[in-house]
Short mmCIF file of C-alpha atoms and ligand atoms in Angstrom, two decimals:
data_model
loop_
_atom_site.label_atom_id
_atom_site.label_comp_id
_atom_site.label_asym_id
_atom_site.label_seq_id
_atom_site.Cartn_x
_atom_site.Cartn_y
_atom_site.Cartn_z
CA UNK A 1 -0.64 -9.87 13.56
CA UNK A 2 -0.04 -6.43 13.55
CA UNK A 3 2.70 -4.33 10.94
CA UNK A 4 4.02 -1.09 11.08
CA UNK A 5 4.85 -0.02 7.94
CA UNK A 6 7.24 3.11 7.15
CA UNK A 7 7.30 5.44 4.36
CA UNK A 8 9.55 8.22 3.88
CA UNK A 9 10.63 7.95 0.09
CA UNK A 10 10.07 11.38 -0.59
CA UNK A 11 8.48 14.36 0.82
CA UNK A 12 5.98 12.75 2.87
CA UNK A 13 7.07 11.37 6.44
CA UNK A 14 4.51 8.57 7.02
CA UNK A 15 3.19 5.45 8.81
CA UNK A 16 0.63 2.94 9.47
CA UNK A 17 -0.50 -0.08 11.12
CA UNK A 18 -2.10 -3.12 8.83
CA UNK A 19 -2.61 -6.61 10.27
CA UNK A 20 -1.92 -9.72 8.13
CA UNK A 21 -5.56 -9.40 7.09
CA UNK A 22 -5.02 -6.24 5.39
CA UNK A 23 -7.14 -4.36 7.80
CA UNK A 24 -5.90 -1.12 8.46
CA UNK A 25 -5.47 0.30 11.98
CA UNK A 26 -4.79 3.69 11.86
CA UNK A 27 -2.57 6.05 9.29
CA UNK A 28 -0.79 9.23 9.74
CA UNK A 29 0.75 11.29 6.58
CA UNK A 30 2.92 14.07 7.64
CA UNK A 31 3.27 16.17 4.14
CA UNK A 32 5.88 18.42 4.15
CA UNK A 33 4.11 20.69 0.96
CA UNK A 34 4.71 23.61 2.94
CA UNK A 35 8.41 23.12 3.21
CA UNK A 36 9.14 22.89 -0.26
CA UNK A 37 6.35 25.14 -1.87
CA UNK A 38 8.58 28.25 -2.43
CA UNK A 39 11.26 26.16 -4.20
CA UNK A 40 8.44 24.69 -6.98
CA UNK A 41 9.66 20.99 -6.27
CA UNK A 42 10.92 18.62 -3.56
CA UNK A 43 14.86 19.79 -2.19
CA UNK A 44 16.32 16.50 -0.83
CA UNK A 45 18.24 17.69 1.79
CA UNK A 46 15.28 19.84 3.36
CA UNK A 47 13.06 16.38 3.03
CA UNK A 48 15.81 14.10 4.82
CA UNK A 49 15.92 16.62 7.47
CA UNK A 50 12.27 17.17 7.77
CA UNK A 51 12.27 13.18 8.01
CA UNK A 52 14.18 13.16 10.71
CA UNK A 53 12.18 15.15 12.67
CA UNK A 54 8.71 14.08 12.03
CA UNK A 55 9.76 10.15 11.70
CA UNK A 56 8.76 9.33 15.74
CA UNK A 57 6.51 11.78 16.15
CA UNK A 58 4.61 10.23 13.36
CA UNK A 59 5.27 7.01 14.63
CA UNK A 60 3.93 7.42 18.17
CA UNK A 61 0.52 9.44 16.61
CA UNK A 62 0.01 6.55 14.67
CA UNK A 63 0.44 3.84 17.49
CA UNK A 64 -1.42 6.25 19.86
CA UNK A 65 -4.72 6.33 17.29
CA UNK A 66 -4.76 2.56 17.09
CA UNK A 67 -4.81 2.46 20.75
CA UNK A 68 -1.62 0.13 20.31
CA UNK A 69 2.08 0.13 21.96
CA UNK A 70 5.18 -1.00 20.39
CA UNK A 71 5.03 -4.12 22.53
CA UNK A 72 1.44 -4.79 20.45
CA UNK A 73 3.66 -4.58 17.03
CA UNK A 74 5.05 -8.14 15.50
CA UNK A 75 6.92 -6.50 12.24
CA UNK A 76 7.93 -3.32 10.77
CA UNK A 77 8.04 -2.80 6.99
CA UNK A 78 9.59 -0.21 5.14
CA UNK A 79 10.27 1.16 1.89
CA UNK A 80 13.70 1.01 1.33
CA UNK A 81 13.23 1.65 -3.00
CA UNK A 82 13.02 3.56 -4.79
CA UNK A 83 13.59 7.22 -3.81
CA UNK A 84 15.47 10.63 -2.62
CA UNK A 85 18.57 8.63 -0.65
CA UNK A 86 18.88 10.63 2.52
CA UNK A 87 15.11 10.68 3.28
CA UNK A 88 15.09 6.74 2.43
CA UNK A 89 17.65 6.44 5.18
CA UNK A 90 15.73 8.06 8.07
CA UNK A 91 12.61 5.37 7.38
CA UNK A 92 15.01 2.43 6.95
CA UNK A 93 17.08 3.02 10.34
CA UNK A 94 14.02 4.05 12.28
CA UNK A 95 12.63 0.59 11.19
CA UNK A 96 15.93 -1.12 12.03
CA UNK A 97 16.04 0.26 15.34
CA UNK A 98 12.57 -0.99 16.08
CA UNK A 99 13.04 -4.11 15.09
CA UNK A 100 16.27 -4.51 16.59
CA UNK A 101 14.79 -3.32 20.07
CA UNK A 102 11.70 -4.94 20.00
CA UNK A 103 13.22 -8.33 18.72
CA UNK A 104 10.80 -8.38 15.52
CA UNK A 105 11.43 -8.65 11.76
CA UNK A 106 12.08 -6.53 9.21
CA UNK A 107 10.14 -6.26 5.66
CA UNK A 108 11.22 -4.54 2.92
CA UNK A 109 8.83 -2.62 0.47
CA UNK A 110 9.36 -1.67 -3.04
CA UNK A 111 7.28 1.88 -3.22
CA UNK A 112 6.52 1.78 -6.55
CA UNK A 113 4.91 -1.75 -5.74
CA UNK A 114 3.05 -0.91 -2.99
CA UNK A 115 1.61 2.17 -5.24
CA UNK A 116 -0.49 -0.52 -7.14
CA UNK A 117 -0.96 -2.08 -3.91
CA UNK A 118 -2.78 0.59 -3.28
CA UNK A 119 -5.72 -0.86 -5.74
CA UNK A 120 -5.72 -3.82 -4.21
CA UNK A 121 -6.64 -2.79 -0.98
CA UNK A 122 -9.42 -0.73 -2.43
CA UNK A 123 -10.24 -4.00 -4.26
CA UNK A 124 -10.81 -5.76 -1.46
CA UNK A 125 -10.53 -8.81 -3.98
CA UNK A 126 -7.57 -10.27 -6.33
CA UNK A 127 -6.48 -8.21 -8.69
CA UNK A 128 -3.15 -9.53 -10.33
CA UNK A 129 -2.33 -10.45 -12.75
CA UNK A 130 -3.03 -7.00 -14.37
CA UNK A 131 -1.29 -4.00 -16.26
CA UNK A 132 -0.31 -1.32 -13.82
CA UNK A 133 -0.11 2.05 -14.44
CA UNK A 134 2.38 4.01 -11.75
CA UNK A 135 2.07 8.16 -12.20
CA UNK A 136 3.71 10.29 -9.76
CA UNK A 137 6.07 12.77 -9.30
CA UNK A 138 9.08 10.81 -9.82
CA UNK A 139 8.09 7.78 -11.79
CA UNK A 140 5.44 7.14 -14.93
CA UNK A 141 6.38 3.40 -15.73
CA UNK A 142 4.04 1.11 -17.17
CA UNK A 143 4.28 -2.40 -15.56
CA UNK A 144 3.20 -6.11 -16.37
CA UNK A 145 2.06 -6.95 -12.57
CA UNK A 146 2.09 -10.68 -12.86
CA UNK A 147 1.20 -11.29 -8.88
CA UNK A 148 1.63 -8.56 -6.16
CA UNK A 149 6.38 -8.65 -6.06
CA UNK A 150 7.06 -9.78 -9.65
CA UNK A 151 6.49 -7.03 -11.88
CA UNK A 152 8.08 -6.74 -15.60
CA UNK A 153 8.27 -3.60 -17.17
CA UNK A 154 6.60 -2.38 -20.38
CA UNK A 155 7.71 1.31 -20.43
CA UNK A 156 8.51 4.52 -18.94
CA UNK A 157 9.23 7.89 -19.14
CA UNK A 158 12.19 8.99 -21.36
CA UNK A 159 12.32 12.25 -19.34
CA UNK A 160 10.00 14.43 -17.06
CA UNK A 161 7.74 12.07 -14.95
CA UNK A 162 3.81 12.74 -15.24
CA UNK A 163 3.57 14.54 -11.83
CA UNK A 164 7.13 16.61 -12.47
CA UNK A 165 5.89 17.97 -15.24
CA UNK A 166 2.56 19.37 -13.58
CA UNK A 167 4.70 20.65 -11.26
CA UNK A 168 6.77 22.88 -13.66
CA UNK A 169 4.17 23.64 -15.55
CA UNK A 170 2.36 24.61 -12.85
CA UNK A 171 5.28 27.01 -11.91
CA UNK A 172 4.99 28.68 -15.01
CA UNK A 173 1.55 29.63 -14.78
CA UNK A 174 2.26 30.84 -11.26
CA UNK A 175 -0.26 28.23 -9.77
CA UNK A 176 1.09 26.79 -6.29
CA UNK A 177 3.06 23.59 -5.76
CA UNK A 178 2.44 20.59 -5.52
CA UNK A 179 1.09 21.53 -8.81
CA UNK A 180 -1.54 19.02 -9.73
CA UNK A 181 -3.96 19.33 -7.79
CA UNK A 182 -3.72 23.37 -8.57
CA UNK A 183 -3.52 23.08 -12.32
CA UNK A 184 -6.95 20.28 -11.93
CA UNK A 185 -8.44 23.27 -10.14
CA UNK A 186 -7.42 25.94 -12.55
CA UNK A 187 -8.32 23.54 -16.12
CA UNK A 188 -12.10 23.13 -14.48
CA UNK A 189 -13.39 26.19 -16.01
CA UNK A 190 -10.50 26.12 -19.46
CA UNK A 191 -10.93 24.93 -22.98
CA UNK A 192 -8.95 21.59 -23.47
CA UNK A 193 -8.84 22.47 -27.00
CA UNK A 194 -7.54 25.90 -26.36
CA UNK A 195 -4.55 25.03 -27.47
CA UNK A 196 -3.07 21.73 -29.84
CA UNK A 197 -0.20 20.70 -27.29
CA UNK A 198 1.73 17.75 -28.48
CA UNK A 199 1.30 13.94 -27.31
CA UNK A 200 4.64 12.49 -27.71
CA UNK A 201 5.10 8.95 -28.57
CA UNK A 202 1.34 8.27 -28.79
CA UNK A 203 0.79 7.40 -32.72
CA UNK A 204 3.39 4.22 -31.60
CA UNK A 205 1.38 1.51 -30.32
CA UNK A 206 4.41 -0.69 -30.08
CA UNK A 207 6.35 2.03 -27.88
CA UNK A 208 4.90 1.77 -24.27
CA UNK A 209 7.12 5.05 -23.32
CA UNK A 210 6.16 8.25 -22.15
CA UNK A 211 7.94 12.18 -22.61
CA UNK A 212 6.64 15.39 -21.31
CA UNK A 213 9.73 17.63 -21.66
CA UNK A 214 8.32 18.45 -25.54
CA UNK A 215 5.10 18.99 -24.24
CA UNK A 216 6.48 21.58 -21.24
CA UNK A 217 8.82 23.41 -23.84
CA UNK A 218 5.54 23.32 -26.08
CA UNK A 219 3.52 25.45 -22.88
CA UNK A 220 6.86 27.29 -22.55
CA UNK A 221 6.38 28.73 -25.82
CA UNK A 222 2.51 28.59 -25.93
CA UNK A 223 3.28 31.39 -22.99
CA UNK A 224 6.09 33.14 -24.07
CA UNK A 225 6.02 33.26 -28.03
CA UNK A 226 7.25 30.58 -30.41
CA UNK A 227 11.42 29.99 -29.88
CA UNK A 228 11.23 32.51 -26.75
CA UNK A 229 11.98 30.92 -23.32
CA UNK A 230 11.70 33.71 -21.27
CA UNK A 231 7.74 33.88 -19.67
CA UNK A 232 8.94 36.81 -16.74
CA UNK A 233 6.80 39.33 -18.05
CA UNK A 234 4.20 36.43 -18.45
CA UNK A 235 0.69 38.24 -16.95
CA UNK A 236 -2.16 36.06 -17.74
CA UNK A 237 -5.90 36.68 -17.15
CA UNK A 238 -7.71 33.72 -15.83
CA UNK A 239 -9.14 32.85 -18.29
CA UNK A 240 -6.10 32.16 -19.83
CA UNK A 241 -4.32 30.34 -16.97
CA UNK A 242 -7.69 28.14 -16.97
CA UNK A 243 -7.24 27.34 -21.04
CA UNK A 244 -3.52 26.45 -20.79
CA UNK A 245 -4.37 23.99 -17.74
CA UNK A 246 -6.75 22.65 -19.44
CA UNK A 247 -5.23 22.22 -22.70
CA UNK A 248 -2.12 20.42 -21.02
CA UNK A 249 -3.94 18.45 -18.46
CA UNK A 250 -5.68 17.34 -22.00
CA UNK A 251 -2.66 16.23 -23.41
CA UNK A 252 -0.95 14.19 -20.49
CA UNK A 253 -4.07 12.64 -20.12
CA UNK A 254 -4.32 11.66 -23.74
CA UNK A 255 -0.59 9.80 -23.12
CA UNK A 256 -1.07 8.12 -20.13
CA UNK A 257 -4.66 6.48 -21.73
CA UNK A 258 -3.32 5.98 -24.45
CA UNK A 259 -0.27 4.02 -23.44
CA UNK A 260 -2.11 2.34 -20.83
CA UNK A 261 -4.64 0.98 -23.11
CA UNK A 262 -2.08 0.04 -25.39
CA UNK A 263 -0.01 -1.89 -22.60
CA UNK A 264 -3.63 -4.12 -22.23
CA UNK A 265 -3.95 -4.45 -25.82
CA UNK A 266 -0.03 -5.80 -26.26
CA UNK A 267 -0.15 -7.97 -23.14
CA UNK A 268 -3.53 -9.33 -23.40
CA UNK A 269 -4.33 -8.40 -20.16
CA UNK A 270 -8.09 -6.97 -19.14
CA UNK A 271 -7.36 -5.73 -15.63
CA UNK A 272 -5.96 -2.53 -15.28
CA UNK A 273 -4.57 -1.09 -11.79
CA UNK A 274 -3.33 2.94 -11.37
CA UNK A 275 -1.70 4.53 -8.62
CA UNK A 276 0.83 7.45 -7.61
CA UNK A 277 -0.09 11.13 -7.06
CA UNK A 278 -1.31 12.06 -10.35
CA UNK A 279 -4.37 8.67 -10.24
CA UNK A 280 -5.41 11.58 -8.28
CA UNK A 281 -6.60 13.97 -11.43
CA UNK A 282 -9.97 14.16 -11.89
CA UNK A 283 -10.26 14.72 -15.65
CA UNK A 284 -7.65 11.17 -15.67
CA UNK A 285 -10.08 9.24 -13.67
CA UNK A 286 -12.89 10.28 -15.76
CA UNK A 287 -10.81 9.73 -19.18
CA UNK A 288 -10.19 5.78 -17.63
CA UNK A 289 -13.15 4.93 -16.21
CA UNK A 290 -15.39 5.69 -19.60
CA UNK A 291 -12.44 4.05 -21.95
CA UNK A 292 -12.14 1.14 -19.28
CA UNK A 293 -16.39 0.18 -20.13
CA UNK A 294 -16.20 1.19 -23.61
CA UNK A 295 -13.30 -1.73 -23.58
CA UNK A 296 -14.88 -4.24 -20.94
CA UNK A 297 -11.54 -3.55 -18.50
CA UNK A 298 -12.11 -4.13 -14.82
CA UNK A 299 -10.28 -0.53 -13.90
CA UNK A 300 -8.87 -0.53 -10.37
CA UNK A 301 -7.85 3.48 -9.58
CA UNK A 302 -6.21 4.21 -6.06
CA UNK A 303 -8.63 5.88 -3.97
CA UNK A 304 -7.55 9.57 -3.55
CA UNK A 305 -6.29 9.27 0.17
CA UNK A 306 -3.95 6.61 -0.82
CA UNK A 307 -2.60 8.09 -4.37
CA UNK A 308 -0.51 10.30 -3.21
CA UNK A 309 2.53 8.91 -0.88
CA UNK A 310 0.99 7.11 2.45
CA UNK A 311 2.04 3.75 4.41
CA UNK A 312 -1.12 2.45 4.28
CA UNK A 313 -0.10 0.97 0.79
CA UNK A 314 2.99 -0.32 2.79
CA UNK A 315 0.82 -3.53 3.28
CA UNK A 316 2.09 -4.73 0.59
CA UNK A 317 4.43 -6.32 3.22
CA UNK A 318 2.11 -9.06 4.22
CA UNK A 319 2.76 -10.75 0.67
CA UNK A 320 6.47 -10.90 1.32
CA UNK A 321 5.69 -11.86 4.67
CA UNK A 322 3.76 -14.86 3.24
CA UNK A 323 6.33 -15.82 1.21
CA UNK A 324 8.82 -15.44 3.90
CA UNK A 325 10.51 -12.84 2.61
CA UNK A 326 12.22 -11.26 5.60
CA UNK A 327 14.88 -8.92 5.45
CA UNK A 328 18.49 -9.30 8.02
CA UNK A 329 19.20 -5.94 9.14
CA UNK A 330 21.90 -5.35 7.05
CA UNK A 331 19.23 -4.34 4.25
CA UNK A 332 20.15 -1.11 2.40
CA UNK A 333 18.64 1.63 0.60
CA UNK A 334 18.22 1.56 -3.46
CA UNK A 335 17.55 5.24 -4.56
CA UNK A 336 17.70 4.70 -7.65
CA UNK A 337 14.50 4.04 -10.11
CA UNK A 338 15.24 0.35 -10.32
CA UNK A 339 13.20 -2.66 -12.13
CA UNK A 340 11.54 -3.35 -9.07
CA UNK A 341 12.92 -6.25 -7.17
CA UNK A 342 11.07 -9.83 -8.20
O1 KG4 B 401 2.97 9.66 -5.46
P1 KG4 B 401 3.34 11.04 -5.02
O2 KG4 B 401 2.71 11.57 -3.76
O3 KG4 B 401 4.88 11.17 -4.76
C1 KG4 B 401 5.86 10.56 -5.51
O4 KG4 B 401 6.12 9.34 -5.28
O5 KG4 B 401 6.38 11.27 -6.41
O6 KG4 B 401 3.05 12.02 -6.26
C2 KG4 B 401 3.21 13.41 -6.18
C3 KG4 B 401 2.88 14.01 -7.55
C4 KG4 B 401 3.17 15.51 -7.63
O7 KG4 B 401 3.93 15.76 -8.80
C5 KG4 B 401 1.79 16.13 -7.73
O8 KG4 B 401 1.77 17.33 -8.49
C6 KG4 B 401 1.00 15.03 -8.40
O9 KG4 B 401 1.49 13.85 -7.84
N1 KG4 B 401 -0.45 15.15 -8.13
C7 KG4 B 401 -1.37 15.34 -9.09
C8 KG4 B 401 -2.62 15.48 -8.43
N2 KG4 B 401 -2.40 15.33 -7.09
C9 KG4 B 401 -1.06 15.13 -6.92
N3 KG4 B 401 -1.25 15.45 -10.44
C10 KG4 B 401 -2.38 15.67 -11.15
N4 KG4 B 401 -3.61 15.84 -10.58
C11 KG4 B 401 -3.77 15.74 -9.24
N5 KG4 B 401 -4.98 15.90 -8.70
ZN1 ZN B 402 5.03 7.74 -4.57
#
């Protein structure tokens, strides 16, 4: 049986075809970095339109590398939550339309869901029930996966996400967007310990929440002078760039550890699952994978192509397809960051 699955939560315009054996067929990501790069952050109404231009495109690439026609599809899946509202839309009716022309079902995805999914693919084995860690530009929750749809949550960010707050801080050290992958780059050759950038919420084991605005103000000032909020005439050497990337790289790595090790320790749990854009950090990978032995935690990080927004992590459809979870076509978007649906 052969899925399509849809993703257009965000920025990315993407799709993929998975069979009910989780093999995956072919996968296209249409990013649309370049679009929003001089604005320092994803504008929604640029995305939905973008969306709406790449959706068949996309579509018919990825049918056309399978070697497939729509006639060859038996569902479409799409992710419908959580995300920007207008570029949900675009994926949602383009599914709709499919399914209502081809005479096929509809399956709904939950994104941040499928973003652990993600691990389980790479897996290739069982993986729930585990703690799952989701880190990306608009999200940095800390979850209680109990199978692949019924997830509780443990905590989340009170403010900035993990991702959003590379991304600004990125912009104030005049390193391009999407900004972690350029501030990774830039802390390679810095001191972490350049500078003593607070870890909010960490000393609270019993807190599983996250904040990064402190932390940004705390770069704000690191670059501007202590109280002053204006970096313009901010002209750093390298060397400098390279310290402060380092330094706060250091510290959001420190958090999301932290809390995720603390999520294990309060749920009992020795499995550990990570996905969204910023699973993508090397220095975070590292940081997990030597506290996951030290701890005896079977770690399960996204591989890179599939932490950052992809439909190939859409597969997560073939569980609610099992269960026989399929949507009417009246299903609706839900933009907002939601518990995700049980
Ligand atoms: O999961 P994703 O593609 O989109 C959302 O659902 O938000 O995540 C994008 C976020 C951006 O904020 C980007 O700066 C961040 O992931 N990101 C990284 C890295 N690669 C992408 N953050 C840290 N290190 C990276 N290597
Ligand atoms: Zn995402």
């Amino acid at each position: 049986m052969n899925i399509l699955t849809l993703e257009t939560t965000c920025d990315e315009t993407a799709a993929a075809i998975v069979t009910d054996r989780l093999e995956v067929l072919s996968s296209v990501v249409a990013s649309q970095d370049d679009l929003h790069r001089r604005f320092g952050g994803v504008v929604p109404e640029i995305a939905s339109r973008a969306h709406v231009e790449r959706i068949l495109p996309v579509i018919h690439e990825t049918l056309l590398k399978a070697g497939l026609t729509l006639k060859n599809i038996d569902a479409v899946a799409v992710a419908n939550t959580p995300g920007l509202a207008g570029s949900l839309l675009v994926g949602l009716l383009a599914a709709k339309a499919i399914c209502l022309a081809q005479g096929i079902p509809l399956l709904a995805v939950n994104h941040l869901q499928a973003h652990i999914y993600a691990c389980r693919l790479a897996a290739d084995e069982e993986v729930f029930p585990c703690v799952g860690l989701i880190i990306s530009g608009g999200h940095t929750s800390l979850y209680l996966c109990r199978d692949a749809l019924e997830f509780d949550l443990l905590g989340s960010t009170i403010d900035d996400a993990a991702g959003e707050a590379f991304d600004k801080v990125a912009a104030m050290l005049g390193l391009p967007y999407p900004g972690g992958p350029a501030i990774g780059r830039a802390a390679e050759g810095g001191n972490p310990k350049a500078h003593n950038f607070p870890r909010a919420l960490l000393g609270d084991d019993n807190r599983l929440d996250f904040s990064f605005s402190g932390l940004k103000t705390a770069v704000r000032y690191a670059i501007a002078g202590p109280g002053k909020p204006d970096f313009s005439n901010f002209n750093p050497s390298p060397g400098q760039v390279a310290d402060l990337a380092a330094s706060f790289q250091e510290a959001v790595v420190d958090c999301l550890v932290g809390k995720a090790f603390a999520a294990l320790r309060k749920t009992g749990m020795n499995v550990l699952c990570v996905g969204g854009g910023v699973a993508a950090n090397a220095r975070l990978r590292q940081r997990l994978t030597e506290q996951s032995r030290r701890q005896n935690v079977r770690l399960h990080v996204a591989p890179l192509p599939l932490c950052t927004d992809n439909a190939v992590m859409g597969a997560i459809a073939v569980e609610r397809l099992k269960a026989g979870r399929i949507e009417s076509l009246d299903l609706d978007i839900q933009p907002g960051m939601i518990r995700p649906a049980k």
